[in-house]
CSV table of N, CA and C in Angstrom, one decimal:
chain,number,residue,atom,x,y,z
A,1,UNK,N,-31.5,46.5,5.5
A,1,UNK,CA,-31.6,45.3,6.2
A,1,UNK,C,-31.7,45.5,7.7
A,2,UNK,N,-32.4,44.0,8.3
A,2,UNK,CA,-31.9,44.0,9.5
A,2,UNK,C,-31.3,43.4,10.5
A,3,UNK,N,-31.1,43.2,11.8
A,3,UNK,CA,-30.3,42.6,12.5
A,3,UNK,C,-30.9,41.9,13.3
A,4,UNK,N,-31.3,41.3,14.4
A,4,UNK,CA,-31.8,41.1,15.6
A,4,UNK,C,-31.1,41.5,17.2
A,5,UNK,N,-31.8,41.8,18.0
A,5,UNK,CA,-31.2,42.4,19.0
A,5,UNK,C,-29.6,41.5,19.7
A,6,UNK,N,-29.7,40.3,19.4
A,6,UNK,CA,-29.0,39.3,19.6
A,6,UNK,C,-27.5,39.6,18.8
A,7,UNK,N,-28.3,39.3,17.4
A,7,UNK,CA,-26.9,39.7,16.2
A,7,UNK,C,-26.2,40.9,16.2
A,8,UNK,N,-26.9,42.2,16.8
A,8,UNK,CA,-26.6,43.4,16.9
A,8,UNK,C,-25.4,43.3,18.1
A,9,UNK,N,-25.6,42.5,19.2
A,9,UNK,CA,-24.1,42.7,20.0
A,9,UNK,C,-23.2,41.7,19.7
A,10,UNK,N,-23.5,41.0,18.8
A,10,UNK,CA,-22.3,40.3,18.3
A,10,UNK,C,-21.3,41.1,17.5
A,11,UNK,N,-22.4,42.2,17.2
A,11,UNK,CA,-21.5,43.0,16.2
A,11,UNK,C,-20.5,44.0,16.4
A,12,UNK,N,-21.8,44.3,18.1
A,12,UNK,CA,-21.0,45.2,19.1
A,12,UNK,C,-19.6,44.7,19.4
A,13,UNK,N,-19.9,43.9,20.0
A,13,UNK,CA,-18.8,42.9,20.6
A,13,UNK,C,-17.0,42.9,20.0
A,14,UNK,N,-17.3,43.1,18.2
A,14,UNK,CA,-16.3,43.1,17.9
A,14,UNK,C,-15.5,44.6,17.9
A,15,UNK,N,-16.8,45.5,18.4
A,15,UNK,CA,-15.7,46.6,18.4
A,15,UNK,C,-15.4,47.1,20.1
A,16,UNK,N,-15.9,46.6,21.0
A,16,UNK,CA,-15.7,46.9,22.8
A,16,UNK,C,-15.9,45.7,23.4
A,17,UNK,N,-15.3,45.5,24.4
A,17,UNK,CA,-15.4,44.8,25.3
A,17,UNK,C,-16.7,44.4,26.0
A,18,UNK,N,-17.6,43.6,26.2
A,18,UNK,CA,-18.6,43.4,26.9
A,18,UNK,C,-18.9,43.5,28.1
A,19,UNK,N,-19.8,43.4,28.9
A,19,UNK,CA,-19.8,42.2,29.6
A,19,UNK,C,-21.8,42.4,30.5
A,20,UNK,N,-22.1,41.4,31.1
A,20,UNK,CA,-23.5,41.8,32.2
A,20,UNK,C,-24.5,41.5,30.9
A,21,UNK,N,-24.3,41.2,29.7
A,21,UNK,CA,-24.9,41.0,28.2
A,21,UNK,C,-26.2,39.4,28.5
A,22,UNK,N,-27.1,39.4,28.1
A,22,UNK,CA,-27.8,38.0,28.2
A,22,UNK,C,-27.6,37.5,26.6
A,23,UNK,N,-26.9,35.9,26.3
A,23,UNK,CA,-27.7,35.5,25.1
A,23,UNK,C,-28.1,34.1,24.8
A,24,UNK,N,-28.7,33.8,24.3
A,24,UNK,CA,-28.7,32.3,23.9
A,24,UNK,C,-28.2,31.9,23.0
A,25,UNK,N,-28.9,30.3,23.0
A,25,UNK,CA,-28.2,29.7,21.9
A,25,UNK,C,-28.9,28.2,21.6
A,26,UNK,N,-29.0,28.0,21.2
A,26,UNK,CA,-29.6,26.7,20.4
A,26,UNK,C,-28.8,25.6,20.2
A,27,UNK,N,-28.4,24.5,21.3
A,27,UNK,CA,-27.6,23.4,21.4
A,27,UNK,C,-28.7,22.3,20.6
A,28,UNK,N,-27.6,21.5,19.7
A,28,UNK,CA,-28.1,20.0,19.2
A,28,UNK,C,-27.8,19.2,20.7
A,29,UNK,N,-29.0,17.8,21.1
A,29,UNK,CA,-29.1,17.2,21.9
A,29,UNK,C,-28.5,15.6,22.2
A,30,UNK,N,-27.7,15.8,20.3
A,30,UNK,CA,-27.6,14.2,20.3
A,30,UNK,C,-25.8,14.6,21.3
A,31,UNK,N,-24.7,15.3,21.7
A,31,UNK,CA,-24.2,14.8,21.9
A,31,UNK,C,-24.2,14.4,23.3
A,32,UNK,N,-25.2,14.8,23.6
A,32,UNK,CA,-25.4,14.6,25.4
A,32,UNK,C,-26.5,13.6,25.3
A,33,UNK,N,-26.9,12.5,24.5
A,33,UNK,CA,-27.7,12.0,24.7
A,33,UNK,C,-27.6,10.7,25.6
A,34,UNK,N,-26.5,10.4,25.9
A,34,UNK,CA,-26.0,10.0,27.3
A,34,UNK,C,-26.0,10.7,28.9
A,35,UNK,N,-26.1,11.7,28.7
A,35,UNK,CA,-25.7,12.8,30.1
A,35,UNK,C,-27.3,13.5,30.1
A,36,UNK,N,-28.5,13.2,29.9
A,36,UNK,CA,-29.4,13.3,29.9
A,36,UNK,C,-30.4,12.5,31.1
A,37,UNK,N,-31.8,13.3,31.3
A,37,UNK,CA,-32.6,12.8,32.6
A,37,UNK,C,-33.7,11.1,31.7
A,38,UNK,N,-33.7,10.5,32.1
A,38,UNK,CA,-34.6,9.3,31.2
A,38,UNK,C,-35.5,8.6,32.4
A,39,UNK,N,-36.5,9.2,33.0
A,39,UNK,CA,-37.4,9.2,33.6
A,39,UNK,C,-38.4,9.0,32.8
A,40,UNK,N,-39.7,8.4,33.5
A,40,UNK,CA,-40.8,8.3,32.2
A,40,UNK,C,-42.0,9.6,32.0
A,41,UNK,N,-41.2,10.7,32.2
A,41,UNK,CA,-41.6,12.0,31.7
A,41,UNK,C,-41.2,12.7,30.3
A,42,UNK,N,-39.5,12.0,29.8
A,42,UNK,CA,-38.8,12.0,29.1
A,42,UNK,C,-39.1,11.6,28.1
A,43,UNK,N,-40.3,11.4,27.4
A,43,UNK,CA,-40.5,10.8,26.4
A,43,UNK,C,-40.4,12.0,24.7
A,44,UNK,N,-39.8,12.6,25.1
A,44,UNK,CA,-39.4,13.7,23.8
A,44,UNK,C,-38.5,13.3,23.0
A,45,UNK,N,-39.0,13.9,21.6
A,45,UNK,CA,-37.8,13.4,20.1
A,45,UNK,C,-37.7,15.1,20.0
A,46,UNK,N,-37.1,15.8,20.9
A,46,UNK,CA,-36.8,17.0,20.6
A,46,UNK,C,-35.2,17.0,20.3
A,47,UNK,N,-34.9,17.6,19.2
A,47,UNK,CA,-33.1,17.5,18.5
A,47,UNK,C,-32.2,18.2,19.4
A,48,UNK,N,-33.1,19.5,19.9
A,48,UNK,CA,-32.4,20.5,20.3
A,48,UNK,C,-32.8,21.1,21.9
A,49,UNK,N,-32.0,21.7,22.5
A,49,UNK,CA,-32.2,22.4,23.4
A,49,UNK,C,-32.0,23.8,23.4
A,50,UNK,N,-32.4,24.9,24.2
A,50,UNK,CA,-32.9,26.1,24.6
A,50,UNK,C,-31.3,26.5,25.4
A,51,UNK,N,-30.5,27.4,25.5
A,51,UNK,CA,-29.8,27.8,26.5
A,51,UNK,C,-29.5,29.5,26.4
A,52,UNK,N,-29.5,29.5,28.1
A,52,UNK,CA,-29.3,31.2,28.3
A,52,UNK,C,-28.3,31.9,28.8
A,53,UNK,N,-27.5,32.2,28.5
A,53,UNK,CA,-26.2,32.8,29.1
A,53,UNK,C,-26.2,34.0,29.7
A,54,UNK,N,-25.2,34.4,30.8
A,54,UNK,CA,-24.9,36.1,31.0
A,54,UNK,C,-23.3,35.6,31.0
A,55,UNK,N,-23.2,37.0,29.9
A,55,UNK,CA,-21.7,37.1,29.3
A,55,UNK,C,-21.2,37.9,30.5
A,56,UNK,N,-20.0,37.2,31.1
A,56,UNK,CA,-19.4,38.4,32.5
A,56,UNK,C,-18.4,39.1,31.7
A,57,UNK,N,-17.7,38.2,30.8
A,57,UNK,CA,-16.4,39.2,30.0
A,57,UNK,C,-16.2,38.4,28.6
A,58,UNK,N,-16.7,39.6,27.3
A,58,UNK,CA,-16.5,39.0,26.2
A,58,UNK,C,-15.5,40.1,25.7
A,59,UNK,N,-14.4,39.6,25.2
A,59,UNK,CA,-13.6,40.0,23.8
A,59,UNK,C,-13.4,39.6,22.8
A,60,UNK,N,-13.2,40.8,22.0
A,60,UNK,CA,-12.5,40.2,20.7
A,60,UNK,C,-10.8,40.9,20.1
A,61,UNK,N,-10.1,39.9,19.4
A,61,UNK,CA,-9.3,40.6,18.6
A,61,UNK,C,-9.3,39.9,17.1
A,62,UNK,N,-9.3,41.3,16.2
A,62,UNK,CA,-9.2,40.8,15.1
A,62,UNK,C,-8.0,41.1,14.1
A,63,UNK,N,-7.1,40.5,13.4
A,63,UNK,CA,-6.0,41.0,12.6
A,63,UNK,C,-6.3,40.3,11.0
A,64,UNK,N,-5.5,41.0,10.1
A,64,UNK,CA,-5.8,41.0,8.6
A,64,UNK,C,-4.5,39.9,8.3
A,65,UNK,N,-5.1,38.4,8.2
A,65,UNK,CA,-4.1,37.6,7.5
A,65,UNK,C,-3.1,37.9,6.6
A,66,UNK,N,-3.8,38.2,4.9
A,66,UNK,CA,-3.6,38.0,4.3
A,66,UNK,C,-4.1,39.5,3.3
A,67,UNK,N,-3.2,40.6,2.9
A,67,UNK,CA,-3.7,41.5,2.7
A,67,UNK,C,-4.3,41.4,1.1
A,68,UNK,N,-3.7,40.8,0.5
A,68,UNK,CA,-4.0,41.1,-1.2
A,68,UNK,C,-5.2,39.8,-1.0
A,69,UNK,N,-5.6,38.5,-0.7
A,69,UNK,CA,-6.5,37.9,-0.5
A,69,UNK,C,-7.8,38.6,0.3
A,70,UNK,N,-7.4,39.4,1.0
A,70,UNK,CA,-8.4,40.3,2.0
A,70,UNK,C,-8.8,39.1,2.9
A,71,UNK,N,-8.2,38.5,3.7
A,71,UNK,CA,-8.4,37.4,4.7
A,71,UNK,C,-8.0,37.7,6.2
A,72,UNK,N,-9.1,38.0,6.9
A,72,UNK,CA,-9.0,38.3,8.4
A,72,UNK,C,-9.5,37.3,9.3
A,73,UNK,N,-8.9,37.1,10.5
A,73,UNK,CA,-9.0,36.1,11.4
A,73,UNK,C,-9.5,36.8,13.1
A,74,UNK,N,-10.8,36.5,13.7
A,74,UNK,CA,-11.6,36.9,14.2
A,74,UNK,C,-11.5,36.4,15.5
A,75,UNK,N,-10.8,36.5,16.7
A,75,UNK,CA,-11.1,35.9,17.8
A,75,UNK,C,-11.9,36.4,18.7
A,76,UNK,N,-12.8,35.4,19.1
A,76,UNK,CA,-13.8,36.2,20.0
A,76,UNK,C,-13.8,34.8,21.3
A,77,UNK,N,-13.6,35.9,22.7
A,77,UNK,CA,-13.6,34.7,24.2
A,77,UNK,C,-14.6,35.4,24.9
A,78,UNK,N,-15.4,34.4,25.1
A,78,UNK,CA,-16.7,34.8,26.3
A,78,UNK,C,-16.5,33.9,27.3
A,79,UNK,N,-16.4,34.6,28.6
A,79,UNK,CA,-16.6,34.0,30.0
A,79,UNK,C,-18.2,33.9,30.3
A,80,UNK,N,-19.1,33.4,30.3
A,80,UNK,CA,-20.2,33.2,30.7
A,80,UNK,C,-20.7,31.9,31.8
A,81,UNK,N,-21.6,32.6,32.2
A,81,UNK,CA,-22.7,31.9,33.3
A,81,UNK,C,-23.8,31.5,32.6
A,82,UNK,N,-23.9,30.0,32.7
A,82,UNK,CA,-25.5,29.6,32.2
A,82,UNK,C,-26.6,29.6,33.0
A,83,UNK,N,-27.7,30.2,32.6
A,83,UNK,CA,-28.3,30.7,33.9
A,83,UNK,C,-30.1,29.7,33.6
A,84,UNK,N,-30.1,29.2,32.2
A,84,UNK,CA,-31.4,28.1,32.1
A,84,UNK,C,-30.9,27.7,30.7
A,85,UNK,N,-31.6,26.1,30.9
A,85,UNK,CA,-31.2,25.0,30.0
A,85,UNK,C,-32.4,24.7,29.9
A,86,UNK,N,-33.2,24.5,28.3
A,86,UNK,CA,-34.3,23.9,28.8
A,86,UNK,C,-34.7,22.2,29.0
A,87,UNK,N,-33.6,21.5,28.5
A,87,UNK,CA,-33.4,20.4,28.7
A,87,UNK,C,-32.6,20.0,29.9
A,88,UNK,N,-33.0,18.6,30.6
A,88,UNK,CA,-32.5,17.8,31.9
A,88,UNK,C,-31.1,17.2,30.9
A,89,UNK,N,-29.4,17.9,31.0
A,89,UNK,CA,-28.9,17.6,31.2
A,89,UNK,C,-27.2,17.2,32.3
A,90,UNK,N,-27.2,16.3,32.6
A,90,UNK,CA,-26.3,16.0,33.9
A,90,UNK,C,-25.4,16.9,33.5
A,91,UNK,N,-24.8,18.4,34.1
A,91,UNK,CA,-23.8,19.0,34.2
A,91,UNK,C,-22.6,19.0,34.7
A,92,UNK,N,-22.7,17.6,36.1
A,92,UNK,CA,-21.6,17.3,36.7
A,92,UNK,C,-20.5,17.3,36.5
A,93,UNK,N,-20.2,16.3,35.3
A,93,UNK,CA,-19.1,15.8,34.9
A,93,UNK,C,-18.6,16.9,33.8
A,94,UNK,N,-17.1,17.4,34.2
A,94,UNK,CA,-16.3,18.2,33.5
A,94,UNK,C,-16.3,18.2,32.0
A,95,UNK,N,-16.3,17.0,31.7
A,95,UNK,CA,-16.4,16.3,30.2
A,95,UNK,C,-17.9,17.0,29.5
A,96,UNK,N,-18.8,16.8,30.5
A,96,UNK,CA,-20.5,17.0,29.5
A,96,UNK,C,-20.0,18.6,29.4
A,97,UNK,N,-19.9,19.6,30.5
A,97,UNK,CA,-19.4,20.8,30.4
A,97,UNK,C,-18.4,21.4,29.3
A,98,UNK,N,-17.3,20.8,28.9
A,98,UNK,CA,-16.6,20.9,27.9
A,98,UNK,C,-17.5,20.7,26.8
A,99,UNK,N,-18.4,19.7,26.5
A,99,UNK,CA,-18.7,19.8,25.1
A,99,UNK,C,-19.9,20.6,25.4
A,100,UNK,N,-20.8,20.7,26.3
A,100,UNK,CA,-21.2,22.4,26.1
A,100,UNK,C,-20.8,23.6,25.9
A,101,UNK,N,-20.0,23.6,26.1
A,101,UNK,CA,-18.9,24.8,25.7
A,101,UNK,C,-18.6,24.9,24.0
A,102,UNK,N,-18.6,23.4,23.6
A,102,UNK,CA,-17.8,23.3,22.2
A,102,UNK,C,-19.3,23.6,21.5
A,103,UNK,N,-20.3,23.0,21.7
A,103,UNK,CA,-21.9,23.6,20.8
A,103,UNK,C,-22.1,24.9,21.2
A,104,UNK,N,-21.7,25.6,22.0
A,104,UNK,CA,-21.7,27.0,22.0
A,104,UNK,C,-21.2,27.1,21.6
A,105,UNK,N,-19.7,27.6,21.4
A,105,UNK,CA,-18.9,28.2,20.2
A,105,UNK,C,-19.2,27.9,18.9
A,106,UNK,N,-19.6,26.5,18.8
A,106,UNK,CA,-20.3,25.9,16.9
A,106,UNK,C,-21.4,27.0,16.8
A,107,UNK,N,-22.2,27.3,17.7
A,107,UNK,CA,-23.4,27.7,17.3
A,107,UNK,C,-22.8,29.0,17.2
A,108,UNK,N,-22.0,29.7,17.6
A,108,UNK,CA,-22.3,31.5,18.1
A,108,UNK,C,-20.9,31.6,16.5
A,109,UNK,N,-20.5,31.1,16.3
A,109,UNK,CA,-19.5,31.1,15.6
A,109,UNK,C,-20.5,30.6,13.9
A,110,UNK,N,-21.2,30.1,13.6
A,110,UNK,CA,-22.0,29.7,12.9
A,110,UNK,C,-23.4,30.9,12.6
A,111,UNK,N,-23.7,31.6,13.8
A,111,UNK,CA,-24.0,33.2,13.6
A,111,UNK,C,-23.6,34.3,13.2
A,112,UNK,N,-22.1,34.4,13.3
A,112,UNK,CA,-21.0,35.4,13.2
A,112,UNK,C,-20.9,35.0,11.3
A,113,UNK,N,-20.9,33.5,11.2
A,113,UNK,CA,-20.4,33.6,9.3
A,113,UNK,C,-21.4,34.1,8.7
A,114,UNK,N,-23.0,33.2,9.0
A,114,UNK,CA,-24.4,33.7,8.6
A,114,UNK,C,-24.6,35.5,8.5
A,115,UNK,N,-24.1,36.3,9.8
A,115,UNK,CA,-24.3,37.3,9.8
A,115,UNK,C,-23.3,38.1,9.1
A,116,UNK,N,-22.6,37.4,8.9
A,116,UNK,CA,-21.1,38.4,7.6
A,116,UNK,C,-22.0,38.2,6.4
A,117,UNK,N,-22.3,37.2,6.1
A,117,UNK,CA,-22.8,36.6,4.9
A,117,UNK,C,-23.7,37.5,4.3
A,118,UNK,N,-25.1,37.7,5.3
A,118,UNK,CA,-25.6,38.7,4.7
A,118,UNK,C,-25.3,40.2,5.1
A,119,UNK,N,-24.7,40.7,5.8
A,119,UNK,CA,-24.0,41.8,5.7
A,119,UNK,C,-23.3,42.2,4.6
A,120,UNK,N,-22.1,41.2,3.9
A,120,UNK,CA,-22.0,41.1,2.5
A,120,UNK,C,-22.9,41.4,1.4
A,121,UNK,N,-23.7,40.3,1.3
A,121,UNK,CA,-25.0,40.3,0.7
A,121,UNK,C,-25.4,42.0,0.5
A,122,UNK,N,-26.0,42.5,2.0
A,122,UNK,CA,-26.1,44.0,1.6
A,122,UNK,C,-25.0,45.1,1.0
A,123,UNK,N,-23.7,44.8,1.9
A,123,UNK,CA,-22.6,45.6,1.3
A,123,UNK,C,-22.5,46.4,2.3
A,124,UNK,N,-22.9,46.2,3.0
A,124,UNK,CA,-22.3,47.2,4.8
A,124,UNK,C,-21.7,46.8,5.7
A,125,UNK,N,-21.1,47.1,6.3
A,125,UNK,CA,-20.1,46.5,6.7
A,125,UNK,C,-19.9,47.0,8.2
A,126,UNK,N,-21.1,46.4,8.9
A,126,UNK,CA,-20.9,46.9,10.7
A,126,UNK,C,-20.1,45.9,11.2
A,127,UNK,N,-19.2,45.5,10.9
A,127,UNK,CA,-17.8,44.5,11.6
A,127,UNK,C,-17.0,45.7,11.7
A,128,UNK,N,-16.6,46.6,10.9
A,128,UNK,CA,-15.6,47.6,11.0
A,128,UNK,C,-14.4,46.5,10.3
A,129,UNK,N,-14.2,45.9,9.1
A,129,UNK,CA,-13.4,45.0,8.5
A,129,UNK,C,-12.6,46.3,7.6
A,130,UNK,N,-13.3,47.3,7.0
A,130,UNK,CA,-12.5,48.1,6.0
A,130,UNK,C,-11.3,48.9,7.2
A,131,UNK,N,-11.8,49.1,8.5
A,131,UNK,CA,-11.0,49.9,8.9
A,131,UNK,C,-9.5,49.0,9.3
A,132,UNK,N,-9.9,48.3,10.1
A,132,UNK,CA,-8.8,47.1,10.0
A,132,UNK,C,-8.1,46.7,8.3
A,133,UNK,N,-8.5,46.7,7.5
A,133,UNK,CA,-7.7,46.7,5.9
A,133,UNK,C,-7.0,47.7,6.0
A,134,UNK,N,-7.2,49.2,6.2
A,134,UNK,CA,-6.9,50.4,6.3
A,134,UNK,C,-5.7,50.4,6.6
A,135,UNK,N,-5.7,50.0,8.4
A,135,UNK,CA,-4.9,50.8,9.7
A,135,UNK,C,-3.7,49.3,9.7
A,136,UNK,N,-4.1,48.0,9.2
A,136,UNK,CA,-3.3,47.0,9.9
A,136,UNK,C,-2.9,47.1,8.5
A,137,UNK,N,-3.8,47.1,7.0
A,137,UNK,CA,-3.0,46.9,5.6
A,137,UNK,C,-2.3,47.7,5.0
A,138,UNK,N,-2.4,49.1,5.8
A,138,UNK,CA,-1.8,50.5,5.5
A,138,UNK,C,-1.5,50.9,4.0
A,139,UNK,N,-3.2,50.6,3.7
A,139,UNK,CA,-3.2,51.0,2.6
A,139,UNK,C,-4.4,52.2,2.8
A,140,UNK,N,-4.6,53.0,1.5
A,140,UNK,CA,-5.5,54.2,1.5
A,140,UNK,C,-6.9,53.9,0.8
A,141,UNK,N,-7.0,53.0,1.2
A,141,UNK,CA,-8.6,52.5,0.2
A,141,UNK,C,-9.6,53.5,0.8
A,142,UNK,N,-10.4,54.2,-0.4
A,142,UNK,CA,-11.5,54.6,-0.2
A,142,UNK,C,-12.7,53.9,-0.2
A,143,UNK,N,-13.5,54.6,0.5
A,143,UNK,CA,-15.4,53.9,0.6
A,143,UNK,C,-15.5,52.9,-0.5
A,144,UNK,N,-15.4,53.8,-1.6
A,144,UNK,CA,-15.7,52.9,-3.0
A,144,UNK,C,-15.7,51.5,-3.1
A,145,UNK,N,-13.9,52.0,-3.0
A,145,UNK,CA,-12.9,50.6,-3.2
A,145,UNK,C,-13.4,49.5,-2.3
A,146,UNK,N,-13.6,50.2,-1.0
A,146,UNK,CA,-13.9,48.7,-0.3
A,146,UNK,C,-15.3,48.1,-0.4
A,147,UNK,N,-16.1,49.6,-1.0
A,147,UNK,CA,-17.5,48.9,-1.2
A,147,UNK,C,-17.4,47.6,-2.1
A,148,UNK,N,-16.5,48.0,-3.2
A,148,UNK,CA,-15.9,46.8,-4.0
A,148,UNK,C,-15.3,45.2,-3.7
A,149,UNK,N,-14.5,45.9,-2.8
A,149,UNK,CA,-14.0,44.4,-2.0
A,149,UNK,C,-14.6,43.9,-0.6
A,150,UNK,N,-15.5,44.4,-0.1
A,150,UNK,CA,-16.5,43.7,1.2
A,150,UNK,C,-16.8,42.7,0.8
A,151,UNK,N,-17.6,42.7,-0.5
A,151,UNK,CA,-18.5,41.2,-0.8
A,151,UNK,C,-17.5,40.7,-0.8
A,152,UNK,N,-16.4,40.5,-1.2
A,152,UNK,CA,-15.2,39.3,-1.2
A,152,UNK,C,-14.3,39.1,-0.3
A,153,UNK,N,-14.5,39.3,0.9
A,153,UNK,CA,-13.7,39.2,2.0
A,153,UNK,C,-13.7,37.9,2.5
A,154,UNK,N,-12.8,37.8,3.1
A,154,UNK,CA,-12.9,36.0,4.0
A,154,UNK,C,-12.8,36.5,5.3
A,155,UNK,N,-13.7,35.9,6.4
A,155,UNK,CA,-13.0,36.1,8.0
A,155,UNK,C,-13.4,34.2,8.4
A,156,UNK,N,-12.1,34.1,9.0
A,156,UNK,CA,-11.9,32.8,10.1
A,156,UNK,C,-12.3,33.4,11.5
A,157,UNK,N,-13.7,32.9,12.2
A,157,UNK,CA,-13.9,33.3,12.9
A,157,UNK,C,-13.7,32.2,14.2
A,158,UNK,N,-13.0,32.5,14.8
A,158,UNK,CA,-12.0,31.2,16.2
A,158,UNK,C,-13.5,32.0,17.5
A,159,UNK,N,-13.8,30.8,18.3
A,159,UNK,CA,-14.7,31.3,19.3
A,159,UNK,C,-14.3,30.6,20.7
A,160,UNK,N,-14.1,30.8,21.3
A,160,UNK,CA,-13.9,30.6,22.9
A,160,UNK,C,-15.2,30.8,23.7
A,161,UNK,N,-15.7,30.0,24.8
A,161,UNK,CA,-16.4,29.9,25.4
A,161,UNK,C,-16.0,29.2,26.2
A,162,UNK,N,-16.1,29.6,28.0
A,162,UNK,CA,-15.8,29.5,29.4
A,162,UNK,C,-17.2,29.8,30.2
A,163,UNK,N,-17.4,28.4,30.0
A,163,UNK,CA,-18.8,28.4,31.0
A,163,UNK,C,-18.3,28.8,32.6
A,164,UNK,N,-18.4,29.7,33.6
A,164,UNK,CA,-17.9,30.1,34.8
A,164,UNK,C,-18.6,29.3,35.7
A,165,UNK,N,-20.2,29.0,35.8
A,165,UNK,CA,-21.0,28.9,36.8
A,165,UNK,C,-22.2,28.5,35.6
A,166,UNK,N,-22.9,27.4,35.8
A,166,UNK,CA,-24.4,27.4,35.9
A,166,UNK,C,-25.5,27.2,37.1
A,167,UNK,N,-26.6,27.4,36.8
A,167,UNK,CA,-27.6,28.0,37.7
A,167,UNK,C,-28.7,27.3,37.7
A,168,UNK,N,-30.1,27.9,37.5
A,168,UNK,CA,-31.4,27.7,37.2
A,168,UNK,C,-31.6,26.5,36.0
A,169,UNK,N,-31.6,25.1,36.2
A,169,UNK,CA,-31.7,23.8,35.3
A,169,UNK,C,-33.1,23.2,35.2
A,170,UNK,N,-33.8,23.1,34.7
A,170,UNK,CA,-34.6,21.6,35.0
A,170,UNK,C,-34.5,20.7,36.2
C-alpha cells in the first residue's frame, strides 16, 4: 500500500516531535457562513475551503486503555500558523478562530481514523501500536500474534489545534 506525503507525517508525528512541517486541510464552509466576504464577486456554492498550515510544534502521546479489549487513546497537539485560506473568511473575531481550530482537528483527526483503517485493512502497522501493547501492556506478544490482533484494535484519537498566527488571506 500507499500513503501520501501528508499521511506519511501524520504517522511520523506519532513517533517524534515535529515541527517547521507544511499541511493542509479541507474546512466545510457552512459554519463560517456568517463570518464570510459577500461582495458581488462572491457569488460561489463552493462547500468547502482550502487551508495551509506550518506546524511550529506538534506532539503526541499515546497510552493503552484497555489491555484485553486492545484500546488505545491517541493525543495529538499542533501549534500552527495559517499561512493561506482559499476562501474570504473574517478572522477577527476570537470566536470564528476557535471554530477554525475545531474543523481542523475534525478534519486531521478524521485522517488519522481513515488512515488506521486502511493500515488495518493491510495489516501493518506504521503507528508503532504493537510496541505500545508490548512495553505499556507488558506482555510478550510476538509479530504473529499481533499480526492477529492489529485488525482489531480500537484507537480514540483526541486532536488539539492552536492556531498561533495567520498570514497570507484573500
Amino acid at each position: 500500500g500507499k500513503v501520501s506525503f501528508d499521511d506519511a507525517y501524520l504517522i511520523t508525528l506519532l513517533h517524534e516531535p515535529i515541527s517547521e512541517l507544511d499541511i493542509e486541510a479541507v474546512i466545510p464552509l457552512k459554519p463560517f457562513k456568517n463570518h464570510m466576504e459577500s461582495g458581488p464577486h462572491q457569488h460561489t456554492k463552493r462547500k468547502y475551503a482550502y487551508a495551509s498550515f506550518n506546524v511550529r510544534k506538534g506532539k503526541t502521546k499515546t497510552k493503552l486503555l484497555n489491555k484485553r479489549d486492545v484500546r488505545f487513546q491517541t493525543n495529538v497537539k499542533l501549534d500552527v500558523d495559517l499561512l493561506e485560506l482559499s476562501e474570504e473568511i473574517h478572522l477577527g473575531d476570537p470566536m470564528v478562530m476557535k471554530k477554525l481550530e475545531k474543523e481542523v482537528e475534525s478534519e486531521i483527526k478524521h485522517r488519522y481514523k481513515k488512515l488506521l483503517n486502511y493500515t488495518q485493512e493491510l495489516n501493518t502497522d506504521p503507528f508503532g501500536y504493537g510496541v505500545f501493547y508490548r512495553t505499556q501492556g507488558r506482555t510478550h506478544t510476538s509479530m504473529e500474534e499481533w499480526r492477529d490482533i492489529y485488525p482489531k484494535i480500537n484507537v480514540t484519537f483526541n486532536v488539539e489545534v492552536r492556531i498561533l498566527h495567520h498570514g497570507v488571506l484573500p
